[in-house]
Amino acid sequence: METAHPPVPPDLTRRAVARGGRLLRVRNAARTLAWTVLAGATVLFLRWAAATEPWRLPPDRLTPPWPG
């Protein structure tokens, strides 16, 4: 149980900090991209809904138009 600790590279801290910084940058970029896509999809949906007005019922056609 009493063995020597394994050797640790002298630049381990620097590499860990660099890797953590890269991970944070990638995560922030992914989050920014996701929010941008979500905002764009929301704007696109609202423009589509305003143009087509899907909540309105189509006009009723109970009888054919009268020729005349």
Coordinates of N, CA and C in Angstrom, one line a residue:
M1 N 0.8 -1.2 0.0 CA 0.0 0.0 0.0 C 0.8 1.3 0.0
E2 N 2.0 1.1 0.5 CA 2.9 2.3 0.6 C 3.8 2.3 -0.6
T3 N 3.3 2.7 -1.7 CA 4.1 2.8 -2.9 C 4.4 4.3 -3.3
A4 N 5.3 4.5 -4.1 CA 5.7 5.9 -4.5 C 4.6 6.4 -5.5
H5 N 4.4 7.7 -5.4 CA 3.4 8.3 -6.3 C 4.0 8.2 -7.8
P6 N 3.1 8.1 -8.7 CA 3.6 8.0 -10.1 C 4.2 9.4 -10.5
P7 N 5.1 9.4 -11.4 CA 5.7 10.7 -11.8 C 4.7 11.5 -12.6
V8 N 4.6 12.8 -12.4 CA 3.7 13.7 -13.0 C 4.5 14.6 -14.0
P9 N 4.0 14.8 -15.2 CA 4.8 15.6 -16.1 C 4.8 17.1 -15.6
P10 N 5.9 17.8 -15.8 CA 6.0 19.1 -15.2 C 5.1 20.1 -15.9
D11 N 4.6 19.8 -17.1 CA 3.7 20.8 -17.8 C 2.3 20.4 -17.7
L12 N 1.9 19.5 -16.8 CA 0.6 19.0 -16.7 C -0.4 20.1 -16.4
T13 N -0.1 21.0 -15.5 CA -1.0 22.1 -15.1 C -1.3 23.0 -16.3
R14 N -0.2 23.3 -17.1 CA -0.4 24.2 -18.2 C -1.3 23.5 -19.3
R15 N -1.1 22.2 -19.5 CA -1.9 21.5 -20.5 C -3.3 21.4 -20.1
A16 N -3.5 21.2 -18.8 CA -4.9 21.1 -18.3 C -5.6 22.4 -18.4
V17 N -5.0 23.5 -18.1 CA -5.6 24.8 -18.2 C -5.9 25.1 -19.7
A18 N -5.0 24.8 -20.6 CA -5.2 25.0 -22.0 C -6.4 24.2 -22.5
R19 N -6.5 23.0 -22.1 CA -7.6 22.1 -22.5 C -8.9 22.6 -22.0
G20 N -8.9 23.0 -20.7 CA -10.1 23.5 -20.1 C -10.6 24.8 -20.8
G21 N -9.6 25.7 -21.2 CA -10.0 26.9 -22.0 C -10.6 26.6 -23.3
R22 N -10.0 25.6 -24.0 CA -10.6 25.2 -25.3 C -12.0 24.6 -25.1
L23 N -12.2 23.8 -24.1 CA -13.5 23.2 -23.9 C -14.5 24.3 -23.6
L24 N -14.1 25.3 -22.8 CA -15.0 26.4 -22.5 C -15.4 27.2 -23.8
R25 N -14.4 27.5 -24.6 CA -14.6 28.2 -25.9 C -15.6 27.4 -26.8
V26 N -15.3 26.1 -26.9 CA -16.2 25.3 -27.8 C -17.6 25.3 -27.2
R27 N -17.7 25.1 -25.9 CA -19.1 25.1 -25.3 C -19.8 26.4 -25.5
N28 N -19.1 27.5 -25.3 CA -19.7 28.8 -25.5 C -20.1 29.0 -26.9
A29 N -19.3 28.6 -27.9 CA -19.6 28.7 -29.3 C -20.8 27.9 -29.6
A30 N -20.9 26.7 -29.1 CA -22.1 25.8 -29.4 C -23.3 26.4 -28.8
R31 N -23.2 27.0 -27.6 CA -24.4 27.6 -26.9 C -24.9 28.8 -27.7
T32 N -23.9 29.6 -28.2 CA -24.3 30.8 -29.0 C -24.9 30.4 -30.3
L33 N -24.4 29.3 -31.0 CA -25.0 28.9 -32.2 C -26.4 28.3 -32.0
A34 N -26.6 27.6 -30.9 CA -27.9 27.0 -30.6 C -28.9 28.2 -30.4
W35 N -28.5 29.2 -29.6 CA -29.5 30.3 -29.4 C -29.7 31.1 -30.6
T36 N -28.7 31.2 -31.5 CA -28.9 31.9 -32.8 C -29.9 31.2 -33.7
V37 N -29.7 29.8 -33.7 CA -30.6 29.0 -34.6 C -32.0 29.1 -34.0
L38 N -32.2 29.0 -32.7 CA -33.5 29.1 -32.1 C -34.2 30.4 -32.3
A39 N -33.4 31.5 -32.2 CA -34.0 32.8 -32.5 C -34.4 32.9 -34.0
G40 N -33.5 32.4 -34.9 CA -33.9 32.5 -36.3 C -35.1 31.7 -36.6
A41 N -35.2 30.5 -36.0 CA -36.4 29.7 -36.2 C -37.7 30.3 -35.7
T42 N -37.5 31.0 -34.6 CA -38.7 31.7 -34.0 C -39.1 32.9 -34.9
V43 N -38.2 33.6 -35.4 CA -38.5 34.7 -36.3 C -39.1 34.2 -37.6
L44 N -38.6 33.1 -38.1 CA -39.1 32.5 -39.3 C -40.5 32.0 -39.1
F45 N -40.8 31.3 -38.0 CA -42.1 30.9 -37.7 C -43.1 32.0 -37.5
L46 N -42.7 33.1 -36.9 CA -43.6 34.2 -36.7 C -43.9 34.9 -38.0
R47 N -42.9 35.0 -38.9 CA -43.2 35.6 -40.2 C -44.1 34.7 -41.0
W48 N -43.9 33.4 -41.0 CA -44.8 32.5 -41.7 C -46.2 32.6 -41.1
A49 N -46.4 32.6 -39.8 CA -47.7 32.7 -39.2 C -48.4 34.0 -39.5
A50 N -47.6 35.1 -39.6 CA -48.3 36.4 -39.9 C -48.7 36.4 -41.4
A51 N -47.9 35.7 -42.3 CA -48.3 35.8 -43.7 C -49.4 34.8 -44.0
T52 N -49.5 33.6 -43.4 CA -50.5 32.7 -43.8 C -51.7 32.7 -42.9
E53 N -51.6 33.2 -41.7 CA -52.7 33.3 -40.7 C -53.4 31.9 -40.6
P54 N -52.7 30.9 -40.1 CA -53.2 29.6 -40.1 C -54.4 29.4 -39.1
W55 N -54.7 30.4 -38.2 CA -55.7 30.3 -37.3 C -57.1 30.7 -37.9
R56 N -57.1 31.3 -39.1 CA -58.3 31.7 -39.8 C -58.9 30.5 -40.5
L57 N -60.2 30.4 -40.5 CA -60.9 29.3 -41.2 C -61.0 29.7 -42.7
P58 N -60.9 28.7 -43.6 CA -61.1 29.1 -45.0 C -62.6 29.5 -45.2
P59 N -62.9 30.2 -46.2 CA -64.3 30.6 -46.5 C -65.1 29.4 -46.8
D60 N -66.3 29.5 -46.3 CA -67.3 28.3 -46.5 C -67.8 28.4 -48.0
R61 N -67.9 27.2 -48.6 CA -68.4 27.1 -49.9 C -69.5 26.1 -49.9
L62 N -70.7 26.5 -49.4 CA -71.8 25.6 -49.3 C -72.5 25.4 -50.6
T63 N -72.6 26.5 -51.4 CA -73.3 26.4 -52.7 C -72.3 26.9 -53.8
P64 N -72.4 26.3 -54.9 CA -71.6 26.8 -56.0 C -72.0 28.2 -56.4
P65 N -71.0 29.0 -57.0 CA -71.4 30.3 -57.4 C -72.5 30.3 -58.5
W66 N -73.3 31.4 -58.4 CA -74.5 31.5 -59.3 C -74.0 32.1 -60.7
P67 N -74.2 31.4 -61.8 CA -73.8 31.9 -63.0 C -74.6 33.1 -63.4
G68 N -74.0 34.1 -63.9 CA -74.8 35.2 -64.2 C -74.1 36.4 -64.5

